[in-house]
Amino acid sequence: EDQVTQSPEALRLQEGESSSLNCSYTVSGLRGLFWYRQDPGKGPEFLFTLYSAGEEKEKERLKATLTKKESFLHITAPKPEDSATYLCAVLNYGGATNKLIFGTGTLLAVQP
Amino acid sequence: DTGVSQNPRHKITKRGQNVTFRCDPISEHNRLYWYRQTLGQGPEFLTYFQNEAQLEKSRLLSDRFSAERPKGSFSTLEIQRTEQGDSAMYLCASSWTDGEKLFFGSGTQLSVL
């Protein structure tokens, strides 16, 4: 069964203190790995898609990387506005299924 | 592109009542998804449509839940005989045919008393 595990559950950083969030996955055939950001009371907002091991994507202070078993979301010199829940999800090639399987997320708090 | 719109934003109901939520997707998207999210959890897949056809339903979707997408445009999700365990955020998302990049609405927060 496809599974996504994110760690840590929560992370508190000082402004400017870089860190990484982890997403480990088990999937029969990975079609894509997705990172989303979710603010309180809102729906998830798309950040990145990664398709193959070794791939990297960057957006402002965020960089996502992918290996065969996990993905990392690196946050460089974060600002308070980066505070949110970061969700990882996978999409597989299996059968007729076409649904994203989400992890439980990492709640990031960046203090000024 | 006005984004995915969901109504209402909040719904409070008593146990046993029926509720209906509406989702208006991005107009050029032919796929529409419903997810459910509880506090501290990631979104859980409920069902999806390609145009007006409902192609997949989760085992989470009991017979009290029904979703429609008439004419392949907006969609409704109805929950009959609500239970306290139905309390959650109900999220709608839409995408192009490849089903990869999903655009989510802000959700409908359901509270069953």
Coordinates of N, CA and C in Angstrom, one line a residue:
Chain A
E1 N 0.8 -1.2 0.0 CA 0.0 0.0 0.0 C 0.9 1.3 0.0
D2 N 0.5 2.2 -0.8 CA 1.3 3.5 -0.9 C 1.2 4.2 0.5
Q3 N 2.4 4.7 0.8 CA 2.5 5.4 2.2 C 3.5 6.6 2.1
V4 N 3.1 7.6 2.8 CA 4.0 8.8 2.9 C 4.1 9.2 4.4
T5 N 5.4 9.3 4.8 CA 5.6 9.7 6.2 C 6.5 11.0 6.2
Q6 N 6.0 12.0 7.0 CA 6.8 13.2 7.1 C 7.3 13.4 8.4
S7 N 8.5 14.0 8.5 CA 9.1 14.3 9.8 C 9.9 15.6 9.7
P8 N 10.1 16.4 10.8 CA 9.4 16.2 12.0 C 7.9 16.6 11.9
E9 N 7.1 16.3 12.9 CA 5.7 16.7 12.9 C 5.6 18.2 13.0
A10 N 6.5 18.8 13.8 CA 6.5 20.3 14.0 C 7.9 20.7 14.1
L11 N 8.2 21.9 13.7 CA 9.5 22.5 13.7 C 9.5 24.0 14.0
R12 N 10.2 24.4 14.9 CA 10.3 25.8 15.3 C 11.7 26.4 15.0
L13 N 11.8 27.4 14.1 CA 13.0 28.0 13.7 C 13.1 29.4 14.1
Q14 N 14.3 29.9 14.3 CA 14.5 31.4 14.4 C 14.6 31.9 12.9
E15 N 14.2 33.1 12.7 CA 14.4 33.7 11.4 C 15.8 33.6 11.0
G16 N 16.1 33.1 9.8 CA 17.4 33.0 9.3 C 18.1 31.6 9.6
E17 N 17.4 30.8 10.4 CA 18.0 29.5 10.7 C 17.5 28.5 9.7
S18 N 18.4 28.0 8.9 CA 18.1 27.1 7.8 C 17.9 25.7 8.4
S19 N 17.0 24.9 7.7 CA 16.7 23.5 8.1 C 16.1 22.7 6.9
S20 N 15.8 21.5 7.2 CA 15.2 20.6 6.2 C 14.0 19.8 6.7
L21 N 13.0 19.6 5.9 CA 11.9 18.8 6.2 C 12.0 17.5 5.4
N22 N 11.6 16.4 6.0 CA 11.8 15.1 5.3 C 10.5 14.5 4.9
C23 N 10.4 13.8 3.8 CA 9.3 13.1 3.3 C 9.8 11.7 2.8
S24 N 9.5 10.6 3.5 CA 9.8 9.3 3.0 C 8.6 8.6 2.5
Y25 N 8.7 7.9 1.4 CA 7.6 7.3 0.7 C 7.8 5.9 0.3
T26 N 6.7 5.2 0.3 CA 6.6 3.8 -0.3 C 5.5 3.8 -1.3
V27 N 5.9 3.5 -2.6 CA 4.9 3.5 -3.6 C 5.4 2.5 -4.7
S28 N 4.4 1.8 -5.3 CA 4.7 0.8 -6.2 C 5.4 1.3 -7.5
G29 N 5.0 2.5 -7.9 CA 5.7 3.0 -9.1 C 5.5 4.5 -9.1
L30 N 6.5 5.3 -8.8 CA 6.4 6.7 -8.5 C 6.2 7.4 -9.9
R31 N 5.1 8.1 -10.0 CA 4.8 9.0 -11.1 C 5.2 10.4 -10.8
G32 N 5.1 10.8 -9.6 CA 5.5 12.2 -9.2 C 5.4 12.3 -7.7
L33 N 6.3 13.2 -7.1 CA 6.2 13.6 -5.7 C 6.0 15.1 -5.7
F34 N 5.0 15.5 -4.8 CA 4.6 16.8 -4.8 C 4.8 17.4 -3.4
W35 N 5.1 18.7 -3.4 CA 5.1 19.5 -2.2 C 4.1 20.6 -2.3
Y36 N 3.3 20.7 -1.2 CA 2.3 21.8 -1.1 C 2.5 22.5 0.3
R37 N 2.1 23.8 0.3 CA 2.1 24.6 1.5 C 0.7 24.8 1.8
Q38 N 0.3 24.7 3.1 CA -1.0 25.0 3.6 C -1.0 26.0 4.7
D39 N -1.7 27.1 4.6 CA -1.9 28.1 5.6 C -3.2 27.8 6.4
P40 N -3.3 28.2 7.7 CA -4.4 27.8 8.5 C -5.7 28.3 7.8
G41 N -6.7 27.4 7.8 CA -8.0 27.7 7.2 C -8.1 27.8 5.7
K42 N -7.0 27.4 5.0 CA -7.0 27.4 3.6 C -6.6 26.1 3.0
G43 N -6.9 25.9 1.7 CA -6.5 24.7 1.0 C -5.0 24.7 0.7
P44 N -4.5 23.5 0.4 CA -3.1 23.4 0.1 C -2.8 24.2 -1.2
E45 N -1.6 24.8 -1.3 CA -1.1 25.5 -2.4 C 0.1 24.8 -3.0
F46 N 0.1 24.5 -4.3 CA 1.1 23.8 -5.0 C 2.5 24.5 -4.9
L47 N 3.6 23.8 -4.6 CA 4.9 24.3 -4.6 C 5.8 23.7 -5.7
F48 N 5.9 22.3 -5.7 CA 6.9 21.7 -6.6 C 6.3 20.3 -7.0
T49 N 6.8 19.8 -8.2 CA 6.7 18.4 -8.5 C 8.1 17.9 -8.9
L50 N 8.4 16.7 -8.4 CA 9.6 16.0 -8.7 C 9.3 14.7 -9.3
Y51 N 10.0 14.3 -10.4 CA 9.7 13.1 -11.1 C 10.7 12.0 -10.9
S52 N 12.0 12.3 -10.8 CA 12.9 11.2 -10.8 C 14.1 11.5 -9.8
A53 N 14.7 10.5 -9.3 CA 15.8 10.6 -8.3 C 16.9 11.5 -8.9
G54 N 17.3 12.4 -8.0 CA 18.4 13.3 -8.4 C 17.8 14.7 -8.8
E55 N 16.5 14.8 -9.1 CA 15.9 16.0 -9.5 C 15.9 17.0 -8.4
E56 N 16.0 18.3 -8.7 CA 15.9 19.4 -7.7 C 15.1 20.5 -8.3
K57 N 14.3 21.2 -7.4 CA 13.5 22.3 -7.9 C 13.7 23.4 -6.8
E58 N 13.7 24.7 -7.2 CA 13.9 25.8 -6.3 C 12.9 26.8 -6.5
K59 N 12.5 27.5 -5.4 CA 11.6 28.6 -5.4 C 11.9 29.5 -4.2
E60 N 12.4 30.7 -4.5 CA 12.8 31.6 -3.4 C 13.7 30.9 -2.4
R61 N 13.2 30.8 -1.1 CA 14.1 30.2 -0.1 C 13.9 28.7 0.0
L62 N 13.1 28.1 -0.8 CA 12.8 26.7 -0.8 C 13.5 25.9 -1.9
K63 N 14.0 24.7 -1.5 CA 14.6 23.8 -2.5 C 14.1 22.4 -2.2
A64 N 13.6 21.7 -3.2 CA 13.1 20.3 -3.0 C 14.0 19.4 -3.8
T65 N 14.4 18.3 -3.1 CA 15.2 17.3 -3.7 C 14.5 15.9 -3.6
L66 N 15.0 15.0 -4.5 CA 14.3 13.6 -4.5 C 15.3 12.5 -4.6
T67 N 15.2 11.5 -3.8 CA 15.9 10.2 -3.9 C 14.9 9.1 -4.2
K68 N 15.4 7.9 -4.3 CA 14.5 6.8 -4.6 C 13.6 6.5 -3.4
K69 N 13.9 7.0 -2.2 CA 13.1 6.6 -1.0 C 12.5 7.8 -0.3
E70 N 13.1 9.0 -0.6 CA 12.6 10.2 0.2 C 12.9 11.5 -0.5
S71 N 12.2 12.5 0.0 CA 12.4 13.8 -0.5 C 12.7 14.8 0.6
F72 N 13.4 15.8 0.3 CA 13.7 16.8 1.4 C 13.3 18.2 0.8
L73 N 12.7 19.0 1.8 CA 12.4 20.4 1.5 C 13.4 21.2 2.3
H74 N 14.3 21.8 1.7 CA 15.3 22.6 2.4 C 14.8 24.1 2.4
I75 N 14.9 24.7 3.6 CA 14.5 26.1 3.8 C 15.7 26.9 4.2
T76 N 16.1 27.8 3.3 CA 17.3 28.6 3.6 C 16.9 30.0 4.1
A77 N 17.5 30.3 5.2 CA 17.3 31.7 5.8 C 15.8 32.0 5.9
P78 N 15.0 31.2 6.5 CA 13.5 31.4 6.5 C 13.1 32.7 7.2
K79 N 11.9 33.2 6.7 CA 11.3 34.4 7.3 C 10.0 34.0 7.9
P80 N 9.5 34.8 8.8 CA 8.2 34.5 9.5 C 7.1 34.1 8.5
E81 N 7.1 34.7 7.3 CA 6.0 34.4 6.4 C 6.1 33.0 5.8
D82 N 7.2 32.3 6.0 CA 7.3 30.9 5.6 C 6.6 30.0 6.6
S83 N 6.1 30.5 7.7 CA 5.4 29.7 8.6 C 4.1 29.1 8.0
A84 N 4.0 27.8 8.0 CA 2.8 27.1 7.4 C 3.0 25.6 7.7
T85 N 2.0 24.8 7.2 CA 2.2 23.4 7.2 C 2.6 23.0 5.8
Y86 N 3.7 22.2 5.7 CA 4.2 21.7 4.4 C 3.8 20.3 4.3
L87 N 3.1 20.0 3.2 CA 2.6 18.7 2.9 C 3.3 18.1 1.7
C88 N 3.6 16.8 1.8 CA 4.2 16.0 0.8 C 3.2 15.0 0.3
A89 N 3.2 14.7 -1.0 CA 2.2 13.8 -1.6 C 2.8 13.0 -2.7
V90 N 2.3 11.8 -3.0 CA 2.9 11.0 -4.1 C 1.7 10.6 -5.0
L91 N 2.1 10.4 -6.3 CA 1.1 9.9 -7.3 C 1.8 8.7 -7.9
N92 N 1.0 7.6 -8.0 CA 1.7 6.4 -8.6 C 1.1 6.1 -9.9
Y93 N 1.8 5.1 -10.6 CA 1.3 4.7 -11.9 C 0.3 3.5 -11.8
G94 N 0.1 3.0 -10.6 CA -0.7 1.8 -10.4 C -2.1 1.8 -10.9
G95 N -2.5 0.9 -11.7 CA -3.9 0.6 -12.1 C -4.6 1.8 -12.5
A96 N -5.9 1.9 -12.1 CA -6.7 3.0 -12.5 C -6.7 4.1 -11.5
T97 N -5.8 4.0 -10.5 CA -5.9 5.1 -9.5 C -5.2 6.4 -10.0
N98 N -5.8 7.5 -9.7 CA -5.2 8.8 -10.0 C -5.4 9.7 -8.9
K99 N -5.0 9.3 -7.7 CA -5.2 10.2 -6.6 C -3.8 10.4 -5.9
L100 N -3.7 11.7 -5.4 CA -2.5 12.0 -4.6 C -2.7 11.4 -3.2
I101 N -1.6 10.8 -2.7 CA -1.6 10.3 -1.3 C -0.7 11.2 -0.5
F102 N -1.3 11.9 0.5 CA -0.7 12.9 1.3 C -0.1 12.3 2.6
G103 N 1.0 12.9 3.0 CA 1.5 12.7 4.4 C 0.7 13.6 5.3
T104 N 1.1 13.5 6.6 CA 0.4 14.3 7.6 C 0.9 15.7 7.8
G105 N 2.1 16.0 7.1 CA 2.6 17.4 7.1 C 3.6 17.7 8.2
T106 N 4.3 18.8 8.0 CA 5.2 19.3 9.0 C 4.8 20.8 9.2
L107 N 4.4 21.1 10.5 CA 4.0 22.4 10.9 C 5.3 23.2 11.2
L108 N 5.5 24.2 10.4 CA 6.7 25.0 10.5 C 6.4 26.4 11.1
A109 N 7.1 26.8 12.2 CA 6.9 28.1 12.8 C 8.2 28.8 12.8
V110 N 8.3 30.0 12.1 CA 9.5 30.8 12.1 C 9.3 32.0 12.9
Q111 N 10.1 32.1 13.9 CA 10.0 33.3 14.8 C 11.0 34.4 14.5
P112 N 10.5 35.6 14.6 CA 11.4 36.8 14.2 C 12.4 37.0 15.3
Chain B
D1 N -8.7 33.3 -14.7 CA -8.6 32.2 -13.7 C -8.9 32.7 -12.3
T2 N -10.1 32.4 -11.8 CA -10.5 32.9 -10.5 C -10.2 31.9 -9.4
G3 N -9.7 30.8 -9.7 CA -9.4 29.8 -8.7 C -10.5 28.9 -8.5
V4 N -10.4 27.9 -7.6 CA -11.4 27.0 -7.2 C -12.2 27.6 -6.1
S5 N -13.5 27.6 -6.3 CA -14.4 28.2 -5.3 C -15.3 27.2 -4.6
Q6 N -15.4 27.3 -3.3 CA -16.2 26.4 -2.5 C -17.2 27.1 -1.6
N7 N -18.4 26.6 -1.5 CA -19.4 27.2 -0.7 C -20.2 26.1 0.0
P8 N -20.6 26.4 1.2 CA -20.2 27.5 2.0 C -18.8 27.3 2.6
R9 N -18.3 28.3 3.3 CA -17.0 28.2 3.9 C -17.1 27.4 5.2
H10 N -18.2 27.6 5.9 CA -18.4 27.0 7.2 C -19.9 26.5 7.2
K11 N -20.1 25.3 7.8 CA -21.4 24.7 8.0 C -21.5 24.0 9.3
I12 N -22.4 24.5 10.1 CA -22.7 23.8 11.4 C -24.1 23.2 11.3
T13 N -24.1 21.9 11.7 CA -25.4 21.2 11.5 C -25.5 20.2 12.7
K14 N -26.7 19.8 12.9 CA -27.0 18.8 14.0 C -26.9 17.4 13.4
R15 N -26.5 16.5 14.3 CA -26.4 15.1 13.9 C -27.7 14.6 13.3
G16 N -27.6 13.9 12.2 CA -28.8 13.4 11.5 C -29.3 14.2 10.4
Q17 N -28.8 15.4 10.3 CA -29.3 16.3 9.2 C -28.4 16.0 7.9
N18 N -29.0 16.4 6.8 CA -28.3 16.3 5.5 C -27.6 17.6 5.2
V19 N -26.4 17.6 4.6 CA -25.8 18.8 4.2 C -25.3 18.6 2.7
T20 N -25.1 19.7 2.0 CA -24.6 19.7 0.7 C -23.6 20.8 0.5
F21 N -22.5 20.5 -0.1 CA -21.4 21.5 -0.4 C -21.3 21.6 -1.9
R22 N -20.9 22.8 -2.3 CA -20.7 23.0 -3.8 C -19.3 23.4 -4.1
C23 N -18.8 23.0 -5.2 CA -17.4 23.3 -5.7 C -17.5 23.8 -7.1
D24 N -16.9 25.0 -7.4 CA -16.8 25.5 -8.8 C -15.3 25.4 -9.1
P25 N -14.9 24.5 -10.1 CA -13.5 24.4 -10.4 C -13.0 25.5 -11.3
I26 N -11.7 25.4 -11.6 CA -11.2 26.3 -12.6 C -11.8 25.9 -14.0
S27 N -12.3 26.8 -14.8 CA -13.1 26.5 -15.9 C -12.5 25.5 -16.9
E28 N -11.2 25.7 -17.2 CA -10.6 24.8 -18.2 C -10.1 23.5 -17.7
H29 N -10.3 23.2 -16.4 CA -9.9 21.9 -15.8 C -11.0 20.9 -16.0
N30 N -10.7 19.7 -16.5 CA -11.7 18.6 -16.6 C -11.7 17.6 -15.5
R31 N -10.7 17.7 -14.6 CA -10.8 16.8 -13.4 C -11.1 17.6 -12.2
L32 N -11.9 16.9 -11.3 CA -12.4 17.5 -10.1 C -12.3 16.5 -9.0
Y33 N -11.7 16.9 -7.9 CA -11.4 15.9 -6.8 C -12.1 16.5 -5.5
W34 N -12.5 15.5 -4.7 CA -12.9 15.8 -3.3 C -12.0 15.1 -2.3
Y35 N -11.5 15.9 -1.3 CA -10.7 15.4 -0.3 C -11.3 15.8 1.1
R36 N -11.0 15.0 2.1 CA -11.4 15.4 3.5 C -10.1 15.5 4.3
Q37 N -10.1 16.5 5.2 CA -9.0 16.7 6.1 C -9.4 17.0 7.5
T38 N -8.9 16.3 8.5 CA -9.1 16.5 9.9 C -7.9 17.1 10.5
L39 N -8.1 17.7 11.6 CA -7.0 18.5 12.3 C -5.7 17.6 12.5
G40 N -4.6 18.1 12.0 CA -3.3 17.4 12.2 C -3.1 16.3 11.2
Q41 N -4.0 16.2 10.2 CA -3.8 15.1 9.2 C -3.7 15.7 7.9
G42 N -3.1 15.0 6.9 CA -3.1 15.4 5.5 C -4.5 15.1 4.9
P43 N -4.7 15.7 3.7 CA -6.0 15.5 3.0 C -6.1 14.0 2.6
E44 N -7.3 13.5 2.8 CA -7.6 12.1 2.4 C -8.5 12.1 1.2
F45 N -8.2 11.3 0.2 CA -9.0 11.3 -1.1 C -10.3 10.7 -0.8
L46 N -11.3 11.3 -1.4 CA -12.7 10.8 -1.4 C -13.2 10.2 -2.7
T47 N -13.1 11.1 -3.7 CA -13.6 10.7 -5.1 C -13.0 11.7 -6.1
Y48 N -13.1 11.3 -7.4 CA -12.8 12.3 -8.4 C -13.6 12.0 -9.7
F49 N -13.7 13.1 -10.4 CA -14.5 13.1 -11.7 C -13.5 13.5 -12.8
Q50 N -13.8 12.9 -14.0 CA -13.2 13.4 -15.2 C -14.4 13.8 -16.1
N51 N -14.5 15.1 -16.3 CA -15.7 15.7 -16.9 C -16.9 15.3 -16.0
E52 N -18.0 14.7 -16.5 CA -19.1 14.4 -15.6 C -19.0 12.9 -15.1
A53 N -18.0 12.2 -15.5 CA -17.9 10.8 -15.0 C -17.2 10.7 -13.7
Q54 N -17.8 10.0 -12.8 CA -17.1 9.7 -11.5 C -16.3 8.5 -11.7
L55 N -15.0 8.6 -11.7 CA -14.1 7.5 -12.0 C -13.5 6.7 -10.9
E56 N -13.5 7.3 -9.7 CA -12.9 6.5 -8.6 C -13.6 7.1 -7.3
K57 N -13.8 6.1 -6.4 CA -14.4 6.5 -5.0 C -13.6 5.7 -4.0
S58 N -13.2 6.4 -2.9 CA -12.5 5.8 -1.8 C -13.4 4.9 -1.0
R59 N -12.8 4.0 -0.3 CA -13.6 3.2 0.7 C -14.1 4.0 1.8
L60 N -13.4 5.2 2.0 CA -13.9 6.1 3.0 C -15.3 6.7 2.7
L61 N -15.7 6.6 1.5 CA -16.9 7.2 1.0 C -18.1 6.2 1.3
S62 N -18.7 6.4 2.5 CA -19.8 5.4 2.8 C -21.0 5.8 1.9
D63 N -22.0 4.9 2.0 CA -23.2 5.1 1.2 C -24.0 6.4 1.7
R64 N -23.6 7.0 2.7 CA -24.2 8.3 3.1 C -23.7 9.5 2.3
F65 N -22.6 9.2 1.6 CA -21.9 10.3 0.8 C -22.3 10.1 -0.6
S66 N -22.6 11.2 -1.3 CA -22.8 11.1 -2.8 C -22.3 12.4 -3.4
A67 N -21.6 12.2 -4.5 CA -21.1 13.4 -5.2 C -21.6 13.3 -6.7
E68 N -21.8 14.5 -7.2 CA -22.2 14.6 -8.6 C -21.5 15.8 -9.3
R69 N -21.4 15.7 -10.6 CA -20.8 16.7 -11.4 C -21.6 16.8 -12.7
P70 N -22.8 17.4 -12.6 CA -23.6 17.5 -13.8 C -23.0 18.3 -14.9
K71 N -23.0 17.9 -16.1 CA -22.5 18.6 -17.2 C -21.0 18.9 -17.1
G72 N -20.3 18.2 -16.2 CA -18.9 18.4 -16.1 C -18.4 19.8 -15.7
S73 N -19.3 20.5 -15.0 CA -18.9 21.8 -14.5 C -18.7 21.8 -13.0
F74 N -19.6 22.4 -12.3 CA -19.5 22.4 -10.8 C -19.8 21.0 -10.3
S75 N -19.5 20.9 -9.0 CA -19.8 19.6 -8.3 C -20.4 19.8 -7.0
T76 N -21.2 18.9 -6.6 CA -21.8 18.9 -5.2 C -21.4 17.6 -4.5
L77 N -21.2 17.8 -3.2 CA -21.0 16.6 -2.3 C -22.1 16.7 -1.2
E78 N -22.9 15.6 -1.1 CA -23.9 15.6 -0.1 C -23.6 14.5 0.9
I79 N -23.8 14.9 2.1 CA -23.7 13.9 3.2 C -25.1 13.7 3.9
Q80 N -25.6 12.6 3.9 CA -26.9 12.3 4.5 C -26.7 11.8 5.9
R81 N -27.7 12.1 6.7 CA -27.7 11.6 8.1 C -26.3 11.8 8.8
T82 N -25.9 13.1 8.9 CA -24.6 13.4 9.3 C -24.3 12.8 10.7
E83 N -23.0 12.4 10.9 CA -22.6 11.9 12.2 C -21.4 12.8 12.7
Q84 N -21.2 12.8 14.0 CA -20.1 13.6 14.6 C -18.8 13.3 13.9
G85 N -18.5 12.1 13.5 CA -17.3 11.7 12.8 C -17.1 12.3 11.5
D86 N -18.2 12.9 10.9 CA -18.1 13.6 9.6 C -17.5 15.0 9.8
S87 N -17.3 15.5 11.0 CA -16.8 16.8 11.2 C -15.4 16.9 10.6
A88 N -15.1 17.8 9.7 CA -13.8 17.8 9.0 C -13.9 19.0 8.0
M89 N -12.7 19.3 7.4 CA -12.6 20.2 6.3 C -12.8 19.4 5.0
Y90 N -13.7 19.8 4.2 CA -13.9 19.2 2.9 C -13.3 20.0 1.8
L91 N -12.3 19.5 1.1 CA -11.6 20.2 0.1 C -11.9 19.8 -1.3
C92 N -12.0 20.7 -2.1 CA -12.2 20.4 -3.6 C -11.0 20.9 -4.3
A93 N -10.6 20.1 -5.3 CA -9.5 20.5 -6.1 C -9.8 20.2 -7.6
S94 N -9.1 20.9 -8.5 CA -9.3 20.6 -9.9 C -8.0 20.6 -10.6
S95 N -7.9 19.9 -11.8 CA -6.7 19.8 -12.5 C -7.0 19.5 -14.0
W96 N -5.9 19.6 -14.8 CA -6.0 19.1 -16.1 C -6.0 17.6 -16.2
T97 N -6.1 17.0 -17.3 CA -6.3 15.6 -17.5 C -5.2 14.8 -16.9
D98 N -4.0 15.3 -16.8 CA -2.9 14.5 -16.3 C -3.0 14.3 -14.7
G99 N -3.9 15.0 -14.1 CA -4.2 14.8 -12.7 C -3.0 15.1 -11.8
E100 N -2.0 15.8 -12.2 CA -0.8 16.1 -11.4 C -0.9 17.3 -10.6
K101 N -0.9 18.4 -11.1 CA -0.9 19.7 -10.3 C -2.3 20.0 -10.0
L102 N -2.6 19.8 -8.7 CA -4.0 20.1 -8.2 C -4.1 21.5 -7.7
F103 N -5.2 22.2 -8.0 CA -5.5 23.5 -7.4 C -6.6 23.3 -6.5
F104 N -6.4 23.7 -5.2 CA -7.3 23.4 -4.2 C -8.1 24.7 -3.9
G105 N -9.4 24.5 -3.5 CA -10.2 25.6 -2.9 C -9.9 25.8 -1.5
S106 N -10.5 26.7 -0.8 CA -10.3 27.0 0.6 C -11.0 26.1 1.5
G107 N -11.9 25.2 0.9 CA -12.6 24.2 1.7 C -13.9 24.6 2.4
T108 N -14.6 23.7 2.8 CA -15.8 23.9 3.6 C -15.6 23.2 5.0
Q109 N -15.6 23.9 6.0 CA -15.4 23.4 7.4 C -16.8 22.9 7.9
L110 N -16.9 21.6 8.1 CA -18.2 21.1 8.6 C -18.1 20.7 10.1
S111 N -19.0 21.2 10.9 CA -19.1 20.8 12.3 C -20.4 20.2 12.6
V112 N -20.4 18.9 13.0 CA -21.6 18.2 13.3 C -21.8 18.1 14.9
L113 N -22.9 18.8 15.4 CA -23.1 18.8 16.8 C -23.9 17.7 17.3

